[in-house]
mmCIF file of C-alpha atoms in Angstrom:
data_model
loop_
_atom_site.group_PDB
_atom_site.id
_atom_site.type_symbol
_atom_site.label_atom_id
_atom_site.label_comp_id
_atom_site.label_asym_id
_atom_site.label_seq_id
_atom_site.Cartn_x
_atom_site.Cartn_y
_atom_site.Cartn_z
ATOM 1 C CA MET N 1 5.309 22.578 74.533
ATOM 2 C CA ASP N 2 6.934 18.770 74.565
ATOM 3 C CA ASN N 3 5.099 17.693 71.551
ATOM 4 C CA ASN N 4 6.103 21.018 69.399
ATOM 5 C CA ARG N 5 7.993 20.998 65.942
ATOM 6 C CA ILE N 6 11.159 23.004 66.710
ATOM 7 C CA LEU N 7 13.470 24.314 63.939
ATOM 8 C CA ILE N 8 16.993 25.632 64.838
ATOM 9 C CA SER N 9 18.662 27.704 62.342
ATOM 10 C CA ARG N 10 22.282 28.729 62.530
ATOM 11 C CA MET N 11 22.997 29.170 58.676
ATOM 12 C CA LYS N 12 26.639 29.330 58.014
ATOM 13 C CA PHE N 13 30.147 28.988 59.268
ATOM 14 C CA ILE N 14 31.641 25.782 60.322
ATOM 15 C CA GLY N 15 32.955 26.949 63.861
ATOM 16 C CA ASP N 16 29.700 28.670 64.844
ATOM 17 C CA ILE N 17 27.585 25.572 63.987
ATOM 18 C CA VAL N 18 29.591 23.453 66.207
ATOM 19 C CA LEU N 19 29.425 26.024 68.953
ATOM 20 C CA THR N 20 25.542 25.476 68.611
ATOM 21 C CA THR N 21 25.949 21.570 69.942
ATOM 22 C CA PRO N 22 25.267 22.101 73.774
ATOM 23 C CA ILE N 23 21.943 24.123 73.285
ATOM 24 C CA ILE N 24 20.665 21.485 70.813
ATOM 25 C CA GLN N 25 21.409 18.951 73.884
ATOM 26 C CA ALA N 26 19.780 21.269 76.307
ATOM 27 C CA LEU N 27 16.487 21.849 74.345
ATOM 28 C CA ARG N 28 16.293 18.130 73.768
ATOM 29 C CA GLU N 29 16.521 17.159 77.626
ATOM 30 C CA LYS N 30 13.783 19.936 78.317
ATOM 31 C CA TYR N 31 11.463 18.791 75.226
ATOM 32 C CA PRO N 32 12.132 14.807 74.951
ATOM 33 C CA ASN N 33 8.720 14.345 72.918
ATOM 34 C CA ALA N 34 9.548 17.203 70.594
ATOM 35 C CA PHE N 35 10.589 16.708 67.074
ATOM 36 C CA ILE N 36 13.815 18.797 66.626
ATOM 37 C CA ALA N 37 15.187 19.910 63.261
ATOM 38 C CA TYR N 38 18.112 22.027 62.080
ATOM 39 C CA LEU N 39 18.461 24.342 59.199
ATOM 40 C CA GLY N 40 22.185 25.465 57.916
ATOM 41 C CA GLU N 41 24.726 25.491 55.099
ATOM 42 C CA ARG N 42 24.775 21.843 53.374
ATOM 43 C CA GLU N 43 28.268 21.026 54.085
ATOM 44 C CA ALA N 44 28.811 22.458 57.603
ATOM 45 C CA VAL N 45 25.753 20.660 58.864
ATOM 46 C CA THR N 46 26.877 17.695 57.801
ATOM 47 C CA LEU N 47 28.884 17.894 61.120
ATOM 48 C CA LEU N 48 25.549 17.499 63.177
ATOM 49 C CA ASN N 49 24.912 14.137 61.211
ATOM 50 C CA ASN N 50 24.274 11.425 63.780
ATOM 51 C CA ASN N 51 23.953 13.834 66.845
ATOM 52 C CA PRO N 52 20.975 12.019 69.017
ATOM 53 C CA TYR N 53 19.423 14.985 70.004
ATOM 54 C CA LEU N 54 18.199 15.903 66.481
ATOM 55 C CA ASP N 55 15.171 14.442 64.237
ATOM 56 C CA GLU N 56 16.344 16.153 61.098
ATOM 57 C CA ILE N 57 18.864 18.140 59.180
ATOM 58 C CA ILE N 58 17.685 20.595 56.130
ATOM 59 C CA PRO N 59 20.304 21.490 54.330
ATOM 60 C CA TYR N 60 20.933 25.232 52.862
ATOM 61 C CA ASP N 61 22.663 24.969 49.438
ATOM 62 C CA PHE N 62 24.493 28.453 48.883
ATOM 63 C CA ARG N 63 25.440 27.210 45.338
ATOM 64 C CA VAL N 64 22.089 27.743 44.100
ATOM 65 C CA PRO N 65 20.905 31.338 43.097
ATOM 66 C CA SER N 66 19.522 33.064 46.339
ATOM 67 C CA VAL N 67 16.079 33.458 45.499
ATOM 68 C CA ILE N 68 15.587 29.833 44.192
ATOM 69 C CA GLU N 69 16.706 28.249 47.175
ATOM 70 C CA GLN N 70 15.188 30.367 49.743
ATOM 71 C CA VAL N 71 11.610 29.733 47.986
ATOM 72 C CA ARG N 72 12.788 25.974 47.927
ATOM 73 C CA VAL N 73 13.540 25.694 51.675
ATOM 74 C CA ILE N 74 10.552 28.328 52.685
ATOM 75 C CA SER N 75 8.111 25.791 50.775
ATOM 76 C CA LEU N 76 9.677 22.489 52.706
ATOM 77 C CA ILE N 77 9.658 24.422 56.076
ATOM 78 C CA ARG N 78 6.132 25.287 55.789
ATOM 79 C CA LYS N 79 5.154 22.002 54.238
ATOM 80 C CA LYS N 80 6.887 20.593 57.776
ATOM 81 C CA ARG N 81 4.533 22.801 60.080
ATOM 82 C CA PHE N 82 7.138 23.964 62.522
ATOM 83 C CA ASP N 83 5.496 25.571 65.718
ATOM 84 C CA ILE N 84 8.923 27.299 66.898
ATOM 85 C CA PHE N 85 11.435 28.477 64.655
ATOM 86 C CA ILE N 86 14.784 29.645 66.351
ATOM 87 C CA ASP N 87 17.095 31.833 64.388
ATOM 88 C CA LEU N 88 20.529 31.929 65.589
ATOM 89 C CA PHE N 89 21.944 33.800 62.695
ATOM 90 C CA SER N 90 19.428 36.658 62.243
ATOM 91 C CA ASN N 91 20.528 38.157 59.097
ATOM 92 C CA PRO N 92 18.155 39.229 56.192
ATOM 93 C CA ARG N 93 17.979 35.840 54.848
ATOM 94 C CA THR N 94 17.028 33.963 57.817
ATOM 95 C CA ALA N 95 14.842 36.321 59.180
ATOM 96 C CA ILE N 96 12.755 36.461 56.203
ATOM 97 C CA ILE N 97 12.868 32.529 56.405
ATOM 98 C CA ALA N 98 11.431 32.723 59.920
ATOM 99 C CA LEU N 99 8.895 35.040 58.975
ATOM 100 C CA MET N 100 7.501 32.974 56.103
ATOM 101 C CA SER N 101 8.283 29.682 57.806
ATOM 102 C CA GLY N 102 4.538 29.300 59.583
ATOM 103 C CA ALA N 103 5.843 28.935 62.893
ATOM 104 C CA LYS N 104 3.877 30.611 65.493
ATOM 105 C CA ILE N 105 6.701 31.187 67.445
ATOM 106 C CA ARG N 106 9.980 32.724 66.089
ATOM 107 C CA ILE N 107 12.844 33.748 68.484
ATOM 108 C CA GLY N 108 15.455 35.954 67.008
ATOM 109 C CA LYS N 109 17.956 38.851 67.537
ATOM 110 C CA ASN N 110 16.997 42.547 66.725
ATOM 111 C CA VAL N 111 19.291 43.633 64.328
ATOM 112 C CA HIS N 112 18.951 46.613 61.964
ATOM 113 C CA GLY N 113 15.200 46.673 62.753
ATOM 114 C CA ARG N 114 14.799 42.906 61.807
ATOM 115 C CA GLY N 115 13.048 42.226 65.371
ATOM 116 C CA ARG N 116 9.760 42.887 63.617
ATOM 117 C CA PHE N 117 10.036 39.718 62.113
ATOM 118 C CA TYR N 118 10.325 37.711 65.347
ATOM 119 C CA THR N 119 7.487 37.132 67.984
ATOM 120 C CA HIS N 120 10.655 37.076 70.638
ATOM 121 C CA GLN N 121 13.224 39.556 70.366
ATOM 122 C CA ILE N 122 16.799 38.650 72.085
ATOM 123 C CA SER N 123 18.156 41.805 72.908
ATOM 124 C CA ASP N 124 21.927 42.602 74.248
ATOM 125 C CA ASP N 125 22.469 43.135 77.853
ATOM 126 C CA GLY N 126 25.663 44.268 77.091
ATOM 127 C CA LYS N 127 27.666 41.865 79.158
ATOM 128 C CA SER N 128 30.395 39.682 77.751
ATOM 129 C CA LYS N 129 29.627 36.106 77.015
ATOM 130 C CA THR N 130 30.849 33.220 75.482
ATOM 131 C CA ALA N 131 29.618 32.077 71.951
ATOM 132 C CA VAL N 132 27.791 28.998 73.765
ATOM 133 C CA GLU N 133 26.298 31.393 76.510
ATOM 134 C CA PHE N 134 25.025 34.092 73.661
ATOM 135 C CA HIS N 135 23.207 30.856 71.894
ATOM 136 C CA TYR N 136 21.312 30.035 75.369
ATOM 137 C CA GLN N 137 19.854 33.372 75.220
ATOM 138 C CA TYR N 138 17.841 32.348 72.329
ATOM 139 C CA LEU N 139 15.872 29.390 74.579
ATOM 140 C CA LYS N 140 14.927 31.696 77.416
ATOM 141 C CA PRO N 141 11.576 32.255 75.821
ATOM 142 C CA LEU N 142 10.968 28.361 75.862
ATOM 143 C CA ASN N 143 12.257 28.133 79.710
ATOM 144 C CA VAL N 144 15.492 26.306 78.886
ATOM 145 C CA GLU N 145 18.042 26.572 81.616
ATOM 146 C CA PRO N 146 21.860 26.820 80.702
ATOM 147 C CA LYS N 147 23.465 23.202 81.637
ATOM 148 C CA TYR N 148 25.525 21.959 78.870
ATOM 149 C CA TRP N 149 28.397 23.806 77.773
ATOM 150 C CA GLN N 150 30.755 21.138 75.927
ATOM 151 C CA THR N 151 30.704 21.066 72.100
ATOM 152 C CA LYS N 152 30.101 17.563 70.386
ATOM 153 C CA ILE N 153 30.252 15.903 66.934
ATOM 154 C CA PHE N 154 29.220 12.379 66.920
ATOM 155 C CA LEU N 155 31.480 9.994 64.751
ATOM 156 C CA LEU N 156 30.596 6.735 63.574
ATOM 157 C CA GLU N 157 32.912 3.467 64.274
ATOM 158 C CA ASN N 158 33.401 3.145 60.550
ATOM 159 C CA GLU N 159 34.231 6.813 60.416
ATOM 160 C CA LYS N 160 36.859 6.264 62.642
ATOM 161 C CA LYS N 161 38.133 3.296 61.077
ATOM 162 C CA GLU N 162 38.473 5.034 57.671
ATOM 163 C CA ALA N 163 40.330 7.528 59.205
ATOM 164 C CA LYS N 164 43.204 5.403 60.772
ATOM 165 C CA ASN N 165 43.120 3.665 57.118
ATOM 166 C CA LEU N 166 43.795 7.353 55.635
ATOM 167 C CA LEU N 167 46.709 8.237 57.903
ATOM 168 C CA SER N 168 48.128 4.729 57.325
ATOM 169 C CA SER N 169 48.103 5.011 53.952
ATOM 170 C CA TYR N 170 50.146 8.353 54.678
ATOM 171 C CA LYS N 171 52.719 6.128 56.506
ATOM 172 C CA LEU N 172 51.540 7.701 59.837
ATOM 173 C CA ASN N 173 51.264 5.239 62.750
ATOM 174 C CA THR N 174 48.418 5.886 65.046
ATOM 175 C CA LEU N 175 49.885 3.722 67.994
ATOM 176 C CA ARG N 176 52.578 6.799 68.088
ATOM 177 C CA PRO N 177 51.658 10.283 69.031
ATOM 178 C CA ILE N 178 50.804 12.712 65.895
ATOM 179 C CA ILE N 179 50.303 16.260 66.198
ATOM 180 C CA GLY N 180 47.924 17.886 63.504
ATOM 181 C CA ILE N 181 48.482 21.399 62.302
ATOM 182 C CA ASN N 182 46.063 23.568 60.309
ATOM 183 C CA PRO N 183 48.063 26.766 58.691
ATOM 184 C CA SER N 184 44.735 28.485 57.234
ATOM 185 C CA ALA N 185 41.890 30.470 58.389
ATOM 186 C CA THR N 186 39.171 32.624 56.711
ATOM 187 C CA TRP N 187 40.519 35.869 57.147
ATOM 188 C CA PRO N 188 44.225 37.087 56.164
ATOM 189 C CA SER N 189 44.149 38.831 59.493
ATOM 190 C CA LYS N 190 44.061 35.542 61.355
ATOM 191 C CA LEU N 191 47.006 33.778 59.695
ATOM 192 C CA TRP N 192 50.265 33.100 61.842
ATOM 193 C CA PRO N 193 53.181 33.055 59.539
ATOM 194 C CA VAL N 194 53.758 29.974 57.454
ATOM 195 C CA GLN N 195 57.244 30.159 57.960
ATOM 196 C CA ARG N 196 56.522 29.718 61.949
ATOM 197 C CA PHE N 197 54.240 26.811 61.226
ATOM 198 C CA ALA N 198 57.029 24.992 59.237
ATOM 199 C CA ASP N 199 59.445 25.725 61.681
ATOM 200 C CA LEU N 200 57.242 24.458 64.445
ATOM 201 C CA ALA N 201 56.520 21.321 62.370
ATOM 202 C CA ASN N 202 60.378 20.765 61.813
ATOM 203 C CA ARG N 203 61.286 20.930 65.565
ATOM 204 C CA LEU N 204 58.542 18.932 66.825
ATOM 205 C CA GLU N 205 59.562 16.064 64.371
ATOM 206 C CA ARG N 206 63.080 16.281 64.592
ATOM 207 C CA ASP N 207 63.789 17.360 67.974
ATOM 208 C CA PHE N 208 60.981 15.271 69.656
ATOM 209 C CA ASN N 209 60.315 12.604 67.253
ATOM 210 C CA PHE N 210 56.645 13.467 67.085
ATOM 211 C CA GLN N 211 54.603 12.394 63.516
ATOM 212 C CA VAL N 212 53.390 15.715 62.264
ATOM 213 C CA VAL N 213 50.560 16.256 59.475
ATOM 214 C CA PHE N 214 48.937 19.186 58.314
ATOM 215 C CA ILE N 215 45.416 19.354 56.919
ATOM 216 C CA ARG N 216 44.708 21.040 53.647
ATOM 217 C CA ASP N 217 42.528 24.324 53.044
ATOM 218 C CA PRO N 218 41.399 24.191 49.308
ATOM 219 C CA ASP N 219 41.037 27.989 49.473
ATOM 220 C CA LYS N 220 44.469 28.446 50.334
ATOM 221 C CA LYS N 221 46.568 26.935 47.882
ATOM 222 C CA GLU N 222 49.305 29.693 48.307
ATOM 223 C CA ILE N 223 49.845 28.782 52.113
ATOM 224 C CA TYR N 224 50.519 25.259 50.981
ATOM 225 C CA ASN N 225 52.895 26.104 48.046
ATOM 226 C CA THR N 226 54.634 27.636 50.326
ATOM 227 C CA LEU N 227 54.918 25.327 53.445
ATOM 228 C CA LYS N 228 55.885 22.269 51.216
ATOM 229 C CA ASN N 229 59.446 23.880 50.672
ATOM 230 C CA LEU N 230 59.698 24.657 54.185
ATOM 231 C CA ILE N 231 58.884 21.664 55.809
ATOM 232 C CA ASN N 232 61.065 18.348 56.369
ATOM 233 C CA PRO N 233 60.119 15.732 53.445
ATOM 234 C CA SER N 234 58.520 13.513 55.936
ATOM 235 C CA ILE N 235 56.063 15.689 57.220
ATOM 236 C CA LYS N 236 52.881 14.741 55.688
ATOM 237 C CA ILE N 237 50.172 17.477 54.160
ATOM 238 C CA LEU N 238 47.040 15.462 53.609
ATOM 239 C CA ASP N 239 44.762 15.981 50.666
ATOM 240 C CA VAL N 240 41.282 17.785 51.234
ATOM 241 C CA LEU N 241 38.637 16.206 53.030
ATOM 242 C CA PRO N 242 34.775 16.195 53.766
ATOM 243 C CA LEU N 243 34.095 17.642 57.058
ATOM 244 C CA ARG N 244 33.218 14.547 58.652
ATOM 245 C CA SER N 245 36.307 12.807 57.260
ATOM 246 C CA LEU N 246 38.242 15.466 58.428
ATOM 247 C CA SER N 247 36.598 15.360 61.825
ATOM 248 C CA ALA N 248 37.298 11.781 62.085
ATOM 249 C CA VAL N 249 41.170 12.215 61.148
ATOM 250 C CA ILE N 250 41.783 15.334 63.735
ATOM 251 C CA SER N 251 40.143 12.734 66.492
ATOM 252 C CA ASN N 252 43.273 10.542 65.973
ATOM 253 C CA PHE N 253 45.567 13.234 66.788
ATOM 254 C CA ASN N 254 46.980 13.572 70.030
ATOM 255 C CA LEU N 255 46.830 17.353 69.804
ATOM 256 C CA PHE N 256 46.138 19.697 67.002
ATOM 257 C CA VAL N 257 47.438 23.444 66.444
ATOM 258 C CA SER N 258 45.272 25.604 64.662
ATOM 259 C CA ASN N 259 44.527 29.429 63.800
ATOM 260 C CA ASP N 260 41.506 30.835 65.093
ATOM 261 C CA SER N 261 38.958 28.735 62.395
ATOM 262 C CA GLY N 262 36.585 26.017 61.900
ATOM 263 C CA PRO N 263 38.961 23.133 62.417
ATOM 264 C CA MET N 264 40.195 24.221 65.663
ATOM 265 C CA HIS N 265 36.437 24.170 66.671
ATOM 266 C CA ILE N 266 36.051 20.588 65.283
ATOM 267 C CA SER N 267 39.115 19.427 67.251
ATOM 268 C CA VAL N 268 37.610 20.401 70.557
ATOM 269 C CA ALA N 269 34.238 18.983 69.944
ATOM 270 C CA VAL N 270 35.970 15.339 68.667
ATOM 271 C CA GLY N 271 38.069 15.403 72.138
ATOM 272 C CA THR N 272 41.540 16.369 70.750
ATOM 273 C CA LYS N 273 43.848 18.602 72.765
ATOM 274 C CA THR N 274 43.893 21.774 71.216
ATOM 275 C CA VAL N 275 45.847 24.772 70.894
ATOM 276 C CA GLY N 276 44.461 27.790 69.382
ATOM 277 C CA ILE N 277 46.209 30.962 67.721
ATOM 278 C CA PHE N 278 44.221 33.815 67.981
ATOM 279 C CA GLY N 279 44.948 37.461 66.772
ATOM 280 C CA PRO N 280 41.922 39.838 65.986
ATOM 281 C CA GLY N 281 39.241 37.619 67.518
ATOM 282 C CA GLN N 282 38.523 37.517 71.096
ATOM 283 C CA GLU N 283 39.262 34.459 72.557
ATOM 284 C CA GLU N 284 36.888 34.696 75.703
ATOM 285 C CA ILE N 285 33.851 34.551 73.573
ATOM 286 C CA TRP N 286 35.263 32.048 70.416
ATOM 287 C CA PHE N 287 37.163 29.741 72.754
ATOM 288 C CA PRO N 288 34.881 28.987 75.293
ATOM 289 C CA TYR N 289 36.907 25.259 76.293
ATOM 290 C CA ARG N 290 38.285 26.413 79.621
ATOM 291 C CA PRO N 291 37.162 26.029 83.347
ATOM 292 C CA PRO N 292 34.752 26.030 84.471
ATOM 293 C CA TYR N 293 32.959 24.593 81.573
ATOM 294 C CA TYR N 294 35.829 22.300 80.802
ATOM 295 C CA PRO N 295 37.661 20.145 83.246
ATOM 296 C CA GLU N 296 40.969 21.287 84.890
ATOM 297 C CA GLY N 297 44.216 20.371 83.536
ATOM 298 C CA GLN N 298 43.781 22.827 80.353
ATOM 299 C CA SER N 299 43.656 20.049 77.579
ATOM 300 C CA HIS N 300 42.832 23.203 75.460
ATOM 301 C CA ILE N 301 44.612 26.562 75.374
ATOM 302 C CA ALA N 302 44.025 29.618 73.187
ATOM 303 C CA LEU N 303 47.411 31.800 72.681
ATOM 304 C CA ARG N 304 46.923 35.542 72.182
ATOM 305 C CA LYS N 305 49.427 38.391 72.446
ATOM 306 C CA ASP N 306 48.126 41.518 74.046
ATOM 307 C CA VAL N 307 48.442 44.555 71.476
ATOM 308 C CA LEU N 308 46.577 47.996 71.897
ATOM 309 C CA CYS N 309 44.562 47.353 68.965
ATOM 310 C CA HIS N 310 43.197 44.395 69.710
ATOM 311 C CA PRO N 311 40.162 43.248 69.440
ATOM 312 C CA CYS N 312 39.635 44.928 65.952
ATOM 313 C CA HIS N 313 37.675 42.160 64.363
ATOM 314 C CA LEU N 314 38.911 43.089 61.065
ATOM 315 C CA ASN N 315 39.550 40.545 58.300
ATOM 316 C CA ILE N 316 42.375 42.410 56.807
ATOM 317 C CA CYS N 317 45.071 44.234 59.062
ATOM 318 C CA ASN N 318 44.905 47.673 58.888
ATOM 319 C CA ARG N 319 48.128 48.882 60.492
ATOM 320 C CA PRO N 320 51.231 50.273 59.293
ATOM 321 C CA ALA N 321 53.974 48.694 57.801
ATOM 322 C CA SER N 322 55.804 48.779 61.531
ATOM 323 C CA GLU N 323 53.022 47.553 63.549
ATOM 324 C CA TYR N 324 51.293 45.281 60.559
ATOM 325 C CA MET N 325 49.865 42.015 62.179
ATOM 326 C CA ARG N 326 51.816 42.489 64.839
ATOM 327 C CA CYS N 327 49.172 40.764 67.127
ATOM 328 C CA MET N 328 50.348 37.517 64.992
ATOM 329 C CA ASN N 329 53.930 38.027 64.539
ATOM 330 C CA LEU N 330 54.646 38.444 68.605
ATOM 331 C CA LEU N 331 53.769 34.910 68.896
ATOM 332 C CA GLU N 332 57.010 32.965 68.743
ATOM 333 C CA VAL N 333 57.683 29.237 68.109
ATOM 334 C CA ASP N 334 59.266 28.546 71.556
ATOM 335 C CA GLU N 335 56.111 29.524 73.043
ATOM 336 C CA VAL N 336 53.596 27.522 71.208
ATOM 337 C CA LEU N 337 56.061 24.511 71.354
ATOM 338 C CA GLN N 338 56.086 24.944 75.181
ATOM 339 C CA HIS N 339 52.506 24.784 75.285
ATOM 340 C CA ILE N 340 52.370 21.815 73.122
ATOM 341 C CA LEU N 341 54.917 20.065 75.323
ATOM 342 C CA LYS N 342 52.697 20.467 78.486
ATOM 343 C CA ARG N 343 49.975 18.629 76.837
ATOM 344 C CA ILE N 344 51.345 15.746 75.231
#
């Protein structure tokens, strides 16, 4: 099996793809001579560029009509003659790609009867797992033992240098502490109030003389339109950046505060101390950045308030007005500030 051609696929979502990096390393160690490739959304998989454990990255373009892109990718994969297809997504699209790939070994989860598309089905044993532990289940048929747990994005020196130059263009001094903030998230239910992010940033700058900078999400213009009217004029809001440039910028921060989102996972993977703000999601699954997998000292922490409706996994809160977004609204600026000051 060491000479086999292996294709891993986690098709979408920035954080989810970053959370697969430990199993890539484990798979490479088990099969050092295998050809290992990765299939995923075109922009998100750029985070895997320069990963020394991968031989090839195959981008999937969701801007192209579904059937056309699916046919293109299946044709490409078949030409590459993969022996093993590891489908970490297991949705209808990827199940079909796996089936049509020509791979003799196809590993995926049995969701809504799609198990028949795979030669090896991953079942849920009912035990709570971190996202990384969940991914390791897909390697059991290949006799890969769980060994690596820390996520990694591999940045080039020129990327780091360009990031420093970019920050300098915003009048930020990388020799002084910089705190980065991400006030955005894909789900509305994961958004800590913009006013509190603004209050936090203003206090960090005014009371502790930290440099504070917000990263920008192009899909959440309303957040930044509100934010710019609430923050001190000296606090910066960066322009929208490609993911690798964003990763390099975040690597220059001394600490990063973020809602539960892709940039939160990027921050940990580039080695920046991270404070994650959680609401409807389960931090025990989606924030696996604690001992025993990460060193003592708590460089990273997930903050969440206990409410009866947690975890709801809803993208929009459905609670009555008196309880609306309670999981996020209960978290005060003072508490977040306290955890920042412990880590910087």
